[in-house]
PDB file of C-alpha atoms in Angstrom:
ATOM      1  CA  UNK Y   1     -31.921  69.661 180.708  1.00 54.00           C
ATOM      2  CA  UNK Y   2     -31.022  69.882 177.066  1.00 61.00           C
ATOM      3  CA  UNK Y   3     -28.752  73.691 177.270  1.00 69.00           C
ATOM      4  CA  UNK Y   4     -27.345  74.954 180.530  1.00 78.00           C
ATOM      5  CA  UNK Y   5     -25.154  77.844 180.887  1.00 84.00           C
ATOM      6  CA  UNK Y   6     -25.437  79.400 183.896  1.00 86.00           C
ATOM      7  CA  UNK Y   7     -24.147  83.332 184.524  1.00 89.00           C
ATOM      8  CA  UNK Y   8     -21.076  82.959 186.512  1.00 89.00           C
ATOM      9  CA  UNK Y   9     -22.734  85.852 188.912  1.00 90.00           C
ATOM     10  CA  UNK Y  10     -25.637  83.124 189.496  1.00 91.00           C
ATOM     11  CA  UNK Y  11     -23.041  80.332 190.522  1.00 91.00           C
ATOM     12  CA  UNK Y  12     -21.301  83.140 192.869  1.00 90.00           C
ATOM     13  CA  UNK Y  13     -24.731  83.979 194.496  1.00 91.00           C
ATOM     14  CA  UNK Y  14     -25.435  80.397 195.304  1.00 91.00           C
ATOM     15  CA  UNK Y  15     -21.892  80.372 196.972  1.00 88.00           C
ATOM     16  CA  UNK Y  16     -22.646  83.200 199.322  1.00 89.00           C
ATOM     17  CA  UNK Y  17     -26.011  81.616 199.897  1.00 91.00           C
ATOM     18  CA  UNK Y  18     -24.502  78.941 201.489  1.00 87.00           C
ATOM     19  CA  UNK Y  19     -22.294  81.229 203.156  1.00 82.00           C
ATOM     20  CA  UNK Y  20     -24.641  83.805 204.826  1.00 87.00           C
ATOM     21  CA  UNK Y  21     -27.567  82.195 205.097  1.00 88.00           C
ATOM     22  CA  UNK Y  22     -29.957  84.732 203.376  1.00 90.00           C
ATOM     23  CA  UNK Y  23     -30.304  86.341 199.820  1.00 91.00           C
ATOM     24  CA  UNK Y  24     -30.757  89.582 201.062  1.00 90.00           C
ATOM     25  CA  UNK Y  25     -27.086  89.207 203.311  1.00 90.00           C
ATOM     26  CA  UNK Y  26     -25.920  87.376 199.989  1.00 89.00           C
ATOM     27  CA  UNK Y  27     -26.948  89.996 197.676  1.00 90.00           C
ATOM     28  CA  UNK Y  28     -25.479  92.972 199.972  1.00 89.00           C
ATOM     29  CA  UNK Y  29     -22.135  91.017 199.788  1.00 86.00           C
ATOM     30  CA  UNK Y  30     -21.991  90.792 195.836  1.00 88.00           C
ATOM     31  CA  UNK Y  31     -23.504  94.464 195.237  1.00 89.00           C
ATOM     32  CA  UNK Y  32     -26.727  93.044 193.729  1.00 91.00           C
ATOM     33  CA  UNK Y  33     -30.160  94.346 194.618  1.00 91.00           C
ATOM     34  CA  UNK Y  34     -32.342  91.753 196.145  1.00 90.00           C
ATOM     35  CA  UNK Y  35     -34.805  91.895 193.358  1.00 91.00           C
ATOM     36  CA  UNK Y  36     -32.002  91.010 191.146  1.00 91.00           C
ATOM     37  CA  UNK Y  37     -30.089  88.297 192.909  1.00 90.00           C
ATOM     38  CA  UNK Y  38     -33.717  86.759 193.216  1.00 92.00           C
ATOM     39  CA  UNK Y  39     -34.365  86.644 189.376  1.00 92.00           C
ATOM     40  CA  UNK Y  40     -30.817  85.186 188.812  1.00 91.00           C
ATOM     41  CA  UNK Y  41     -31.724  82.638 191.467  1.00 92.00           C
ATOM     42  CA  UNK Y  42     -34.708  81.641 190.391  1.00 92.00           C
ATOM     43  CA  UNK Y  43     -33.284  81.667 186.285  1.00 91.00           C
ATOM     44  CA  UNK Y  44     -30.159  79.314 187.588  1.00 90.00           C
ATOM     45  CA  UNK Y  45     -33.132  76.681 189.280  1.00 90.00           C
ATOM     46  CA  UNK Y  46     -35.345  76.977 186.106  1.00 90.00           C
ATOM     47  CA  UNK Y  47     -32.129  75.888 184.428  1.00 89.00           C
ATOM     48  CA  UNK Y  48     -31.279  73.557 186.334  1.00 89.00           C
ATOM     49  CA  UNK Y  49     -34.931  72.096 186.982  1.00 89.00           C
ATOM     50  CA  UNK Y  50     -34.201  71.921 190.501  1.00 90.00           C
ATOM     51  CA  UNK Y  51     -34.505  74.122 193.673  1.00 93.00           C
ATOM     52  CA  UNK Y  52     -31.747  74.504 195.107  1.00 92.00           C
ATOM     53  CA  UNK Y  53     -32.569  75.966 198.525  1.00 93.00           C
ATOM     54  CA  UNK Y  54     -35.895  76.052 200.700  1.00 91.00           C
ATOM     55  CA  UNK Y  55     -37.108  78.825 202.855  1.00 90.00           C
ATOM     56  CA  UNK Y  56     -37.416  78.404 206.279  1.00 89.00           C
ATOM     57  CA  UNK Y  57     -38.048  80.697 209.639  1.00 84.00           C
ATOM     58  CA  UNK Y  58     -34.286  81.539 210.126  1.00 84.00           C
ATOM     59  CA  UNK Y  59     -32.787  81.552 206.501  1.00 88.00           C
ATOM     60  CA  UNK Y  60     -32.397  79.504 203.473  1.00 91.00           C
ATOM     61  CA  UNK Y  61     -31.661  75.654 203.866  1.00 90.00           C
ATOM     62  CA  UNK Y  62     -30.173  73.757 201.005  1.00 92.00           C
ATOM     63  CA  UNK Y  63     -32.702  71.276 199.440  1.00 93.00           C
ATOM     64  CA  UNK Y  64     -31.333  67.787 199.014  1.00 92.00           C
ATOM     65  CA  UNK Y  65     -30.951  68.687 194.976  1.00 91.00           C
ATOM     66  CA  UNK Y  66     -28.789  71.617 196.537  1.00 89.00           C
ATOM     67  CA  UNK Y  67     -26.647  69.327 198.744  1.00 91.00           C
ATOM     68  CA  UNK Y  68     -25.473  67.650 195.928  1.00 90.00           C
ATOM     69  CA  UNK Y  69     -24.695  70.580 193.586  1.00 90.00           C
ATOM     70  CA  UNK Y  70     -23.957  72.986 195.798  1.00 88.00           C
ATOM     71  CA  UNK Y  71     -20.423  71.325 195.888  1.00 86.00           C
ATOM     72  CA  UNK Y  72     -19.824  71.325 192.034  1.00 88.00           C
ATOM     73  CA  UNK Y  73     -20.875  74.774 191.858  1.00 89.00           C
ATOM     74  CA  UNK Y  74     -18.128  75.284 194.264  1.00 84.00           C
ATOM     75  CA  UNK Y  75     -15.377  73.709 192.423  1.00 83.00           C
ATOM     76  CA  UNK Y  76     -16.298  75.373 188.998  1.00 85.00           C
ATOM     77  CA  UNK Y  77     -16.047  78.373 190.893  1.00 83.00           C
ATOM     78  CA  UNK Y  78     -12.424  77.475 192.024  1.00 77.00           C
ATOM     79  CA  UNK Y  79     -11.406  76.484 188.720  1.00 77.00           C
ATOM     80  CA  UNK Y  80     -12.536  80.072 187.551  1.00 79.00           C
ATOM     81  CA  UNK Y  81     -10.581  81.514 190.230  1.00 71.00           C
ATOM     82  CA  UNK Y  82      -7.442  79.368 189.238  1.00 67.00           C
ATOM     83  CA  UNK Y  83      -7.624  80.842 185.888  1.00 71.00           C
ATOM     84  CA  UNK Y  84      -7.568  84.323 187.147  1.00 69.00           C
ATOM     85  CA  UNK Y  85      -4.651  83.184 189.027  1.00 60.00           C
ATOM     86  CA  UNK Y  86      -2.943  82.101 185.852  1.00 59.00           C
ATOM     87  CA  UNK Y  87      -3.812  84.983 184.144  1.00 62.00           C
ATOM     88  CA  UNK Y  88      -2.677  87.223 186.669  1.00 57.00           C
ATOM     89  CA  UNK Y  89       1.129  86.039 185.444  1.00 54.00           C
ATOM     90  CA  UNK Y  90       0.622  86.813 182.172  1.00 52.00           C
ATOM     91  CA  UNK Y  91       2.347  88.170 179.863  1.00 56.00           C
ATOM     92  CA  UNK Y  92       5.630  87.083 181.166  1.00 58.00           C
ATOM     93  CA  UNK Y  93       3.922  83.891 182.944  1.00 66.00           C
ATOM     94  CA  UNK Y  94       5.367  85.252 186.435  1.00 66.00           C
ATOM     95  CA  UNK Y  95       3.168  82.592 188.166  1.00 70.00           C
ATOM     96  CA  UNK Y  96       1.660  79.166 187.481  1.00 82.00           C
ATOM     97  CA  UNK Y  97       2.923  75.314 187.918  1.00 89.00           C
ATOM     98  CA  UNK Y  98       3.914  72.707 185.502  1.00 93.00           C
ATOM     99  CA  UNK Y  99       3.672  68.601 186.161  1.00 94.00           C
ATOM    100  CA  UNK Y 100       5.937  66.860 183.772  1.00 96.00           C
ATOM    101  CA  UNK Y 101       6.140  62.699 183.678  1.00 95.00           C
ATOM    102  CA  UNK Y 102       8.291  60.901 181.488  1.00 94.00           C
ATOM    103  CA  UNK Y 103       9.852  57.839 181.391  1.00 90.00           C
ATOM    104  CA  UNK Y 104      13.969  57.674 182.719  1.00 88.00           C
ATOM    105  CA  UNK Y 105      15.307  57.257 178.885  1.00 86.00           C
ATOM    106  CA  UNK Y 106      13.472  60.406 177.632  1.00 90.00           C
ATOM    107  CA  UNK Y 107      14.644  62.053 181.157  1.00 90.00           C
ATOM    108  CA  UNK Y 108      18.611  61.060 180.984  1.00 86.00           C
ATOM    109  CA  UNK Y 109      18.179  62.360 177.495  1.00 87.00           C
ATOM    110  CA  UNK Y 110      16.096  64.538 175.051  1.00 88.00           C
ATOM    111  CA  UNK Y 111      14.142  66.162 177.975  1.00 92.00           C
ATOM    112  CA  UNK Y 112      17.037  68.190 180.353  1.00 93.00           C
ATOM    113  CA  UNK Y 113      17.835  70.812 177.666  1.00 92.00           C
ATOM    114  CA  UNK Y 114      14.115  71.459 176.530  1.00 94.00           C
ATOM    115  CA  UNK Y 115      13.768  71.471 180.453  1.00 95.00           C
ATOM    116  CA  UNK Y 116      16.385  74.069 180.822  1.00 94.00           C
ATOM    117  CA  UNK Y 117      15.234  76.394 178.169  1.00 94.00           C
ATOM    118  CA  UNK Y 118      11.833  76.486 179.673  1.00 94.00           C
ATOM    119  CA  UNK Y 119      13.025  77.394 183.320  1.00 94.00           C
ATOM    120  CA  UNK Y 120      15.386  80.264 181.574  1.00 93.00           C
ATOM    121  CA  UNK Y 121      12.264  81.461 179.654  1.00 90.00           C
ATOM    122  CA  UNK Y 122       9.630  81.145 182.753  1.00 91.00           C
ATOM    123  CA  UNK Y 123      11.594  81.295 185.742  1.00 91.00           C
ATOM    124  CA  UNK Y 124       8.491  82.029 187.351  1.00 89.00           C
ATOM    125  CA  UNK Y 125       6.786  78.368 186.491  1.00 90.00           C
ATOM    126  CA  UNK Y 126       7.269  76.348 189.490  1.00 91.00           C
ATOM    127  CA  UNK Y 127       8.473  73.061 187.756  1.00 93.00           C
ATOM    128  CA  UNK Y 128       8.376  69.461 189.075  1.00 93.00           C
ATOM    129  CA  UNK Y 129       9.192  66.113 187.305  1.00 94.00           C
ATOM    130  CA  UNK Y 130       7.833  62.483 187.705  1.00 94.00           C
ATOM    131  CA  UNK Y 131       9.567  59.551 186.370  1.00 92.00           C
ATOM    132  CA  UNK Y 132       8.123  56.341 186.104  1.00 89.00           C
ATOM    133  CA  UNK Y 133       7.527  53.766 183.585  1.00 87.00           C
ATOM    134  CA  UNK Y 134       5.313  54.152 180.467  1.00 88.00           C
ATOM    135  CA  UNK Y 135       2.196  52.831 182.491  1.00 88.00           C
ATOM    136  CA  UNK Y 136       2.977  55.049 185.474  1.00 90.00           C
ATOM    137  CA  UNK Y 137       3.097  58.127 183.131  1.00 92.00           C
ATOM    138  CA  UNK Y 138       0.250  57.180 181.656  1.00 91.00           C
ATOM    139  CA  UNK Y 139      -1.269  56.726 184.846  1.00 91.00           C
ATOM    140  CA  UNK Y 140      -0.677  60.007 186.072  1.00 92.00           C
ATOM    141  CA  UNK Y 141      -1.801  61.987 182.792  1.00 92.00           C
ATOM    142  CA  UNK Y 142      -5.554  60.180 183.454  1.00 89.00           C
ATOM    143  CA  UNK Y 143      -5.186  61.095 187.423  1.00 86.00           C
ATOM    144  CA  UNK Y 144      -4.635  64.639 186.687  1.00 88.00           C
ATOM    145  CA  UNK Y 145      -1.085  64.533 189.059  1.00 89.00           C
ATOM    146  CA  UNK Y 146       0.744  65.396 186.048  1.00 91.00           C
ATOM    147  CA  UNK Y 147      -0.006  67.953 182.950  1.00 93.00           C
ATOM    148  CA  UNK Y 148       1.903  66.423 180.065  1.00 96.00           C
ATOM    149  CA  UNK Y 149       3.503  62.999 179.647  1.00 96.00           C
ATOM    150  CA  UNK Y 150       6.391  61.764 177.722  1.00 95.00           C
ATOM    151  CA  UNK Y 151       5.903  57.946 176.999  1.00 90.00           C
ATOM    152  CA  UNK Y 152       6.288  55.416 174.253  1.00 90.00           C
ATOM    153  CA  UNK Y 153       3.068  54.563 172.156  1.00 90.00           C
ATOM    154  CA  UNK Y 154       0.120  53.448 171.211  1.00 87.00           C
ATOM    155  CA  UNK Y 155      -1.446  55.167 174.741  1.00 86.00           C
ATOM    156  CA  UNK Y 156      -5.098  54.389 174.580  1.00 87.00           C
ATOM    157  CA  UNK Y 157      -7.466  56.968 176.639  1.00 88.00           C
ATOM    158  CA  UNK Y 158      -5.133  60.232 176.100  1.00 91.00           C
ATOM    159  CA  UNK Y 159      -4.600  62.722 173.603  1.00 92.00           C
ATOM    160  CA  UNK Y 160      -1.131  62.329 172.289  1.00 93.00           C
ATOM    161  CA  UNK Y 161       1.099  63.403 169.163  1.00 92.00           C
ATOM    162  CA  UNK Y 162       4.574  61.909 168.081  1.00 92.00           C
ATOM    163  CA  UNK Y 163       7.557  63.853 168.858  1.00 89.00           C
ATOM    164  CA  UNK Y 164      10.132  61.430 168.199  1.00 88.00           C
ATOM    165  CA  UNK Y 165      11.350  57.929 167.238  1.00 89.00           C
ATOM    166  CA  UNK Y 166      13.655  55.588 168.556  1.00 90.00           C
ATOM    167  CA  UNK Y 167      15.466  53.004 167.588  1.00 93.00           C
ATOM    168  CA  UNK Y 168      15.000  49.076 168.661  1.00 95.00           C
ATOM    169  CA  UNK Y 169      18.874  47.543 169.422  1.00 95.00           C
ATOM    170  CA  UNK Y 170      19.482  43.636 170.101  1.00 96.00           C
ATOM    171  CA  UNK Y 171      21.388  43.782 173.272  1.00 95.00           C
ATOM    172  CA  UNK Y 172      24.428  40.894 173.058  1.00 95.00           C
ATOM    173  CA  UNK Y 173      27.412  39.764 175.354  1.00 95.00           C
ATOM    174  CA  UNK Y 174      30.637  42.048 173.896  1.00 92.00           C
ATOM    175  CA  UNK Y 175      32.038  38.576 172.437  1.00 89.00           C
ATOM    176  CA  UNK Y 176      28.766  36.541 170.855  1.00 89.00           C
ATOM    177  CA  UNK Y 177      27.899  36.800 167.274  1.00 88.00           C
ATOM    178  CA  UNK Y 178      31.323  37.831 166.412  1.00 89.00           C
ATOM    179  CA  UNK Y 179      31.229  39.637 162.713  1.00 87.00           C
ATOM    180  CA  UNK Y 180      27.618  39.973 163.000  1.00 90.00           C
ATOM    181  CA  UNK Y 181      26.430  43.524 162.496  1.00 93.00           C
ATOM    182  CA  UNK Y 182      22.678  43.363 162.736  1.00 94.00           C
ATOM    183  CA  UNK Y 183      20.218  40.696 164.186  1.00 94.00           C
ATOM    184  CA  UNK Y 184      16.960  39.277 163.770  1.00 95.00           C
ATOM    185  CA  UNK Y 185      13.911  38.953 165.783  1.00 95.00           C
ATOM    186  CA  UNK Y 186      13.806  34.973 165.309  1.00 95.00           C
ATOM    187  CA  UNK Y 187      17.800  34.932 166.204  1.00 93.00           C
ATOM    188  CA  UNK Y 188      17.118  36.616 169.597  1.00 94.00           C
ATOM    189  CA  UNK Y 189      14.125  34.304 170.149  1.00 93.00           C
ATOM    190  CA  UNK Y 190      15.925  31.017 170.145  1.00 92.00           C
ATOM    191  CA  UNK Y 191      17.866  32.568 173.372  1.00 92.00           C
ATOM    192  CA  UNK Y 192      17.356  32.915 176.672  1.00 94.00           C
ATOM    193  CA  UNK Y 193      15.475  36.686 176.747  1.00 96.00           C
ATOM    194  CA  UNK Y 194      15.697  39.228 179.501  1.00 95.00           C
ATOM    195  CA  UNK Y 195      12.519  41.206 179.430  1.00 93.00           C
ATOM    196  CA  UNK Y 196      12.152  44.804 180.508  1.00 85.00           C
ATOM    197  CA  UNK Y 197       9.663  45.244 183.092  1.00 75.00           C
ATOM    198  CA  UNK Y 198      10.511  48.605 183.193  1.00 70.00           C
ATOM    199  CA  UNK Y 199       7.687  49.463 180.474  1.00 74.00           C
ATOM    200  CA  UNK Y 200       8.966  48.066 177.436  1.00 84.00           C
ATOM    201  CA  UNK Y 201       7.298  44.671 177.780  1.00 87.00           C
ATOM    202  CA  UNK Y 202       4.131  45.241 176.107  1.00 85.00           C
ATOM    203  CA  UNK Y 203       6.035  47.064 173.414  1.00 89.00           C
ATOM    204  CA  UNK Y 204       8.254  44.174 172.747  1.00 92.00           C
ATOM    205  CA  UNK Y 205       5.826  41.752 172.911  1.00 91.00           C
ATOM    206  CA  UNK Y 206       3.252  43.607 170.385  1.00 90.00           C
ATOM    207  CA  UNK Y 207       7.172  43.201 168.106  1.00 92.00           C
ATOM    208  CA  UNK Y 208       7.720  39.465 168.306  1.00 93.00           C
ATOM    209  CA  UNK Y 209       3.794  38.680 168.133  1.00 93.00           C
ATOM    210  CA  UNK Y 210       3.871  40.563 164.617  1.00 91.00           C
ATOM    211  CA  UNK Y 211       6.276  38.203 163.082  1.00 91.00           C
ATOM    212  CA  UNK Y 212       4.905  35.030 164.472  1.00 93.00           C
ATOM    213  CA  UNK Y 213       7.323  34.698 166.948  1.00 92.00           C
ATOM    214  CA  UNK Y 214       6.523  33.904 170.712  1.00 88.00           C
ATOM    215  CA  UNK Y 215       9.291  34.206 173.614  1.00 89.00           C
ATOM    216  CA  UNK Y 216       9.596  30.838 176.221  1.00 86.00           C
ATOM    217  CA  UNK Y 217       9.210  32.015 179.709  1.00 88.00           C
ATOM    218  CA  UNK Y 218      11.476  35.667 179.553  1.00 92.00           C
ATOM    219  CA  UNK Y 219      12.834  36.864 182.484  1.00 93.00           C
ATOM    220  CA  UNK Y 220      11.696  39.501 183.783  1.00 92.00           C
ATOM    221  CA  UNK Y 221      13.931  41.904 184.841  1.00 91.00           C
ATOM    222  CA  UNK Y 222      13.056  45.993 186.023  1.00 83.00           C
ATOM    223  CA  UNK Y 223      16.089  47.894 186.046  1.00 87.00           C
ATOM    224  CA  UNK Y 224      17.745  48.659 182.797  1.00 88.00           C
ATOM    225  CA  UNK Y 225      21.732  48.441 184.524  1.00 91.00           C
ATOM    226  CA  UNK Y 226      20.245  44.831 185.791  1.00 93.00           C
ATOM    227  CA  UNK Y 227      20.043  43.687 181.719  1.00 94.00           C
ATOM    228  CA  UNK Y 228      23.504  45.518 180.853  1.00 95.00           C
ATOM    229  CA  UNK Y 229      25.098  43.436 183.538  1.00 95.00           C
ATOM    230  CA  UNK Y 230      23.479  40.122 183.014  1.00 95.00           C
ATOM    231  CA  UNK Y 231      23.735  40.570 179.300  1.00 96.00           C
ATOM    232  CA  UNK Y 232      27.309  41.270 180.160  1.00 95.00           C
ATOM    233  CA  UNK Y 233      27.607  38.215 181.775  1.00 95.00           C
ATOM    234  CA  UNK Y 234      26.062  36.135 179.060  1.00 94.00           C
ATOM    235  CA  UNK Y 235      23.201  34.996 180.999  1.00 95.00           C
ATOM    236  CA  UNK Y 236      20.858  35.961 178.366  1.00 94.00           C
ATOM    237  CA  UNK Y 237      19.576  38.657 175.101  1.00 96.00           C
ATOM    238  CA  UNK Y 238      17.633  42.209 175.509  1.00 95.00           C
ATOM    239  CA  UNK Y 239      15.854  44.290 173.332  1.00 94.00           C
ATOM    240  CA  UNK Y 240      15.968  47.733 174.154  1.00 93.00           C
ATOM    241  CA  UNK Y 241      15.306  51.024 173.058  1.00 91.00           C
ATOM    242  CA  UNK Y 242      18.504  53.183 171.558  1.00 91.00           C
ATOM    243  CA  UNK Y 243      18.171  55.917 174.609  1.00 88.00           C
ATOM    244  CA  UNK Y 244      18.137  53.584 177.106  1.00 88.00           C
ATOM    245  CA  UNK Y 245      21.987  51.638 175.932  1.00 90.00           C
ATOM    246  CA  UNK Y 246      24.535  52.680 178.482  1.00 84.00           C
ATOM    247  CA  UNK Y 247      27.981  52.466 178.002  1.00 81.00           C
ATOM    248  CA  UNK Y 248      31.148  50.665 180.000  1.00 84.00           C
ATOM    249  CA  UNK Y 249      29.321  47.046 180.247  1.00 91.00           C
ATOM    250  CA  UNK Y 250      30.291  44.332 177.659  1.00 93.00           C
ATOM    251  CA  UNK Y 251      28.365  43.977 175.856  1.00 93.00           C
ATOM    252  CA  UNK Y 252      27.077  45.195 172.048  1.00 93.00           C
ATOM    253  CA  UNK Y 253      23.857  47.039 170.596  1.00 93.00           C
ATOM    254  CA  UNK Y 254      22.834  45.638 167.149  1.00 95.00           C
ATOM    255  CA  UNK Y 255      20.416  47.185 165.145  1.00 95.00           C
ATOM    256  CA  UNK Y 256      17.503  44.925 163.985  1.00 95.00           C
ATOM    257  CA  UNK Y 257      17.175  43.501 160.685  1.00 94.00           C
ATOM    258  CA  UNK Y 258      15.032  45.127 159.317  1.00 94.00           C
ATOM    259  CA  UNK Y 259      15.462  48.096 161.587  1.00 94.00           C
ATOM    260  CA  UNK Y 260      12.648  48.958 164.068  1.00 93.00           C
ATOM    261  CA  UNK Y 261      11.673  51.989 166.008  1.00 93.00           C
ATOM    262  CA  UNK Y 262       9.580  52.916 168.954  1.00 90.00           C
ATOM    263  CA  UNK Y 263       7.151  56.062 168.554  1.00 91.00           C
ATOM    264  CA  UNK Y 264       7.792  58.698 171.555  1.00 91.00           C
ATOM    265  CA  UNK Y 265       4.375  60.945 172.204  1.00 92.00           C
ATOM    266  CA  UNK Y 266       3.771  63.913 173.734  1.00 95.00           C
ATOM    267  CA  UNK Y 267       0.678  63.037 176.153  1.00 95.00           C
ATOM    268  CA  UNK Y 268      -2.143  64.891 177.809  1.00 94.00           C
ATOM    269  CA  UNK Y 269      -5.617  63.975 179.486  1.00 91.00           C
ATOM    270  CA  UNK Y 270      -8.605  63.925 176.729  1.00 88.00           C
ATOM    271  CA  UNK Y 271     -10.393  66.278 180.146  1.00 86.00           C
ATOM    272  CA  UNK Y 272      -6.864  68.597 179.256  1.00 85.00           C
ATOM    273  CA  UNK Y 273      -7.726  71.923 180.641  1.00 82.00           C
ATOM    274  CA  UNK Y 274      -5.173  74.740 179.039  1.00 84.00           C
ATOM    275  CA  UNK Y 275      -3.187  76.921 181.086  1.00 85.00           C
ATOM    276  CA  UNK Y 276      -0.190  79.424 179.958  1.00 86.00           C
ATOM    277  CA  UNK Y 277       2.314  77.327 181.610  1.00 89.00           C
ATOM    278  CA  UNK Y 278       1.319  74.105 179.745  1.00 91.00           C
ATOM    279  CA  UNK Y 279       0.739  75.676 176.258  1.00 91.00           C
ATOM    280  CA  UNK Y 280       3.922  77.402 176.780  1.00 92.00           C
ATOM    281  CA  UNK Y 281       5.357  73.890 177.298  1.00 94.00           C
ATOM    282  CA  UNK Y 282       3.416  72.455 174.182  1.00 93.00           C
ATOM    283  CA  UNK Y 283       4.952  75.294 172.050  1.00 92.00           C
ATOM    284  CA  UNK Y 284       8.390  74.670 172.736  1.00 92.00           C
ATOM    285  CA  UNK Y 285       8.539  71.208 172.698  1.00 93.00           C
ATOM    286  CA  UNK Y 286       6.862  71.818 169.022  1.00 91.00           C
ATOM    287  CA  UNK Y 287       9.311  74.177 168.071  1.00 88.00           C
ATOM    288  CA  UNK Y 288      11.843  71.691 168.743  1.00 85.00           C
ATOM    289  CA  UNK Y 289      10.234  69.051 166.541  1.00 82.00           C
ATOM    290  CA  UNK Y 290       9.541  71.423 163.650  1.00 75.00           C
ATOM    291  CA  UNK Y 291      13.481  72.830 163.801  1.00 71.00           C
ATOM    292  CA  UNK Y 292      14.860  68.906 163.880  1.00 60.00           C
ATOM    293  CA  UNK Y 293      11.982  67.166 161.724  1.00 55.00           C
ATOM    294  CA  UNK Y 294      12.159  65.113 165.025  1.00 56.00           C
ATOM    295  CA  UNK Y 295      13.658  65.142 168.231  1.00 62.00           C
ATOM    296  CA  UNK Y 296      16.007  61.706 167.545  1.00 57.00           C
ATOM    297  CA  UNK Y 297      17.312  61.280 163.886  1.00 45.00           C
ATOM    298  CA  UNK Y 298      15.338  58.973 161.713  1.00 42.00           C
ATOM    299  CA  UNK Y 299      18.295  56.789 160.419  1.00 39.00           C
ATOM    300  CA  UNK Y 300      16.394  54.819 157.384  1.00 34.00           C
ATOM    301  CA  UNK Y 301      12.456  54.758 157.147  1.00 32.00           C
ATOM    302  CA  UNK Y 302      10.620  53.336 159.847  1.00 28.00           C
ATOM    303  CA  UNK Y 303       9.271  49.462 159.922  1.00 30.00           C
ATOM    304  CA  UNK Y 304       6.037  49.872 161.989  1.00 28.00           C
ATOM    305  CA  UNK Y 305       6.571  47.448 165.743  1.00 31.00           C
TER     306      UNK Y 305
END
């Protein structure tokens, strides 16, 4: 089967086929003439180069090619029904749903106001947010549980664009390196490291693994207030990304010499099927970009991770 493109009237015949039994009860139901619903039967199984659907004394049985397509047919179906849906809120997108996953940096920051002016816009759009950690957005884009993701790249297996860089800081204790107002990759390397396992890891280690430069047994350590403290309490070094320093710990955030910067993407499925709410989503965040060059200022030009 080199071409198929079935009439969407053929797909809804084989639906109340299955339903009623008969193509003559099937027909009735879809205001088709039996002559006709039998020609666009017969046209959908020449397509298809199966028969669908046997005749026997009571009705019409599925075939075993039937059994199996039967319930595809039915889901293409309800995917054209969830368009009309979608439609049906247009203009003014009245109706529709959008998943949005992002990591917590780009959610305690840049997000809440673009999140804001799209519930003021589309009051309508039900919203709801998932926050996880770069692989768990990720994760969810490829499931289908979420629409569009918000994560740090390279993502491999998506669609994504960049909306935004962000800086790489050398988190110190408040009182080390006194006078010292950048540091080096090899500098934090000769010190006991507390990894992120929040997300950042393989980010940090693709950094260090550029240079040369290999980290002895890191500790591992999830929560991003876990690395403020214990870098607060000198039991270690962090890198981390500029949107994820908090405030009120001791310690300092030293820019890298020479500077470095993560790339923030906007994420969707490579199977991304457009709906209003979503492109309405994509165009705003866009807008965004285009009015700031970039959603984070670029400080100096970037030095690729």
């Amino acid at each position: 089967m080199k071409y198929f493109e079935p009439s969407i009237s053929s797909l809804r015949l084989v639906a109340m086929i299955m339903q009623q039994g008969k193509l003559t009860s099937a027909a009735y139901e879809l205001h088709m003439s039996q002559s006709a619903a039998s020609h666009a039967l017969k046209s959908l199984e020449s397509q298809l180069g199966s028969q669908l659907f046997r005749r026997e004394r009571d009705g019409l049985r599925l075939t075993e090619a039937g059994q199996r397509l039967c319930p595809l047919i039915e889901a293409a179906l309800s995917s054209l029904d969830r368009i009309g849906a979608e439609a049906a809120g247009l203009p003014t997108l009245e109706a529709g749903s959008l998943r949005i996953a992002a990591v917590a940096s780009l959610l305690g920051t840049i997000l809440p106001s673009i999140l804001r002016e799209y519930a003021n816009r589309y009051p309508g759009v039900e919203l709801s947010i998932f926050e996880g950690t770069d692989d768990e957005v990720h994760a969810w884009i490829r499931s289908g549980v979420a629409h569009i993701g918000f994560a740090a790249l390279p993502v491999d297996g998506v669609e994504s664009e960049e909306i935004a860089r962000d800086e790489w800081l050398a988190l110190v204790p408040e009182k080390a390196y006194p006078g010292k107002a950048s540091m080096t990759l090899l500098e934090l390397a000769r010190r006991k490291f507390l990894m992120s396992g929040g997300g950042c890891e393989r980010h940090i280690l693709r950094m260090f693994a550029s240079t040369g430069l290999a980290l002895t047994q890191p500790m591992m350590v999830k929560q991003m207030p876990t690395i403020h403290a214990m870098v607060a309490e000198e039991l270690g070094v962090s890198l981390i990304p500029r949107l994820s320093f908090a405030g009120g710990w001791a310690c300092r955030a030293l820019p890298l010499k020479p500077r470095r910067f993560r790339h923030i993407g906007m994420i969707r499925s490579t199977s991304y099927a457009p709906t209003h709410a979503a492109e309405a989503w994509l165009s705003l965040v866009r807008a965004r970009v285009r009015r700031a060059n970039t959603l984070l200022p670029r400080r100096q030009p970037l030095v690729s991770p």
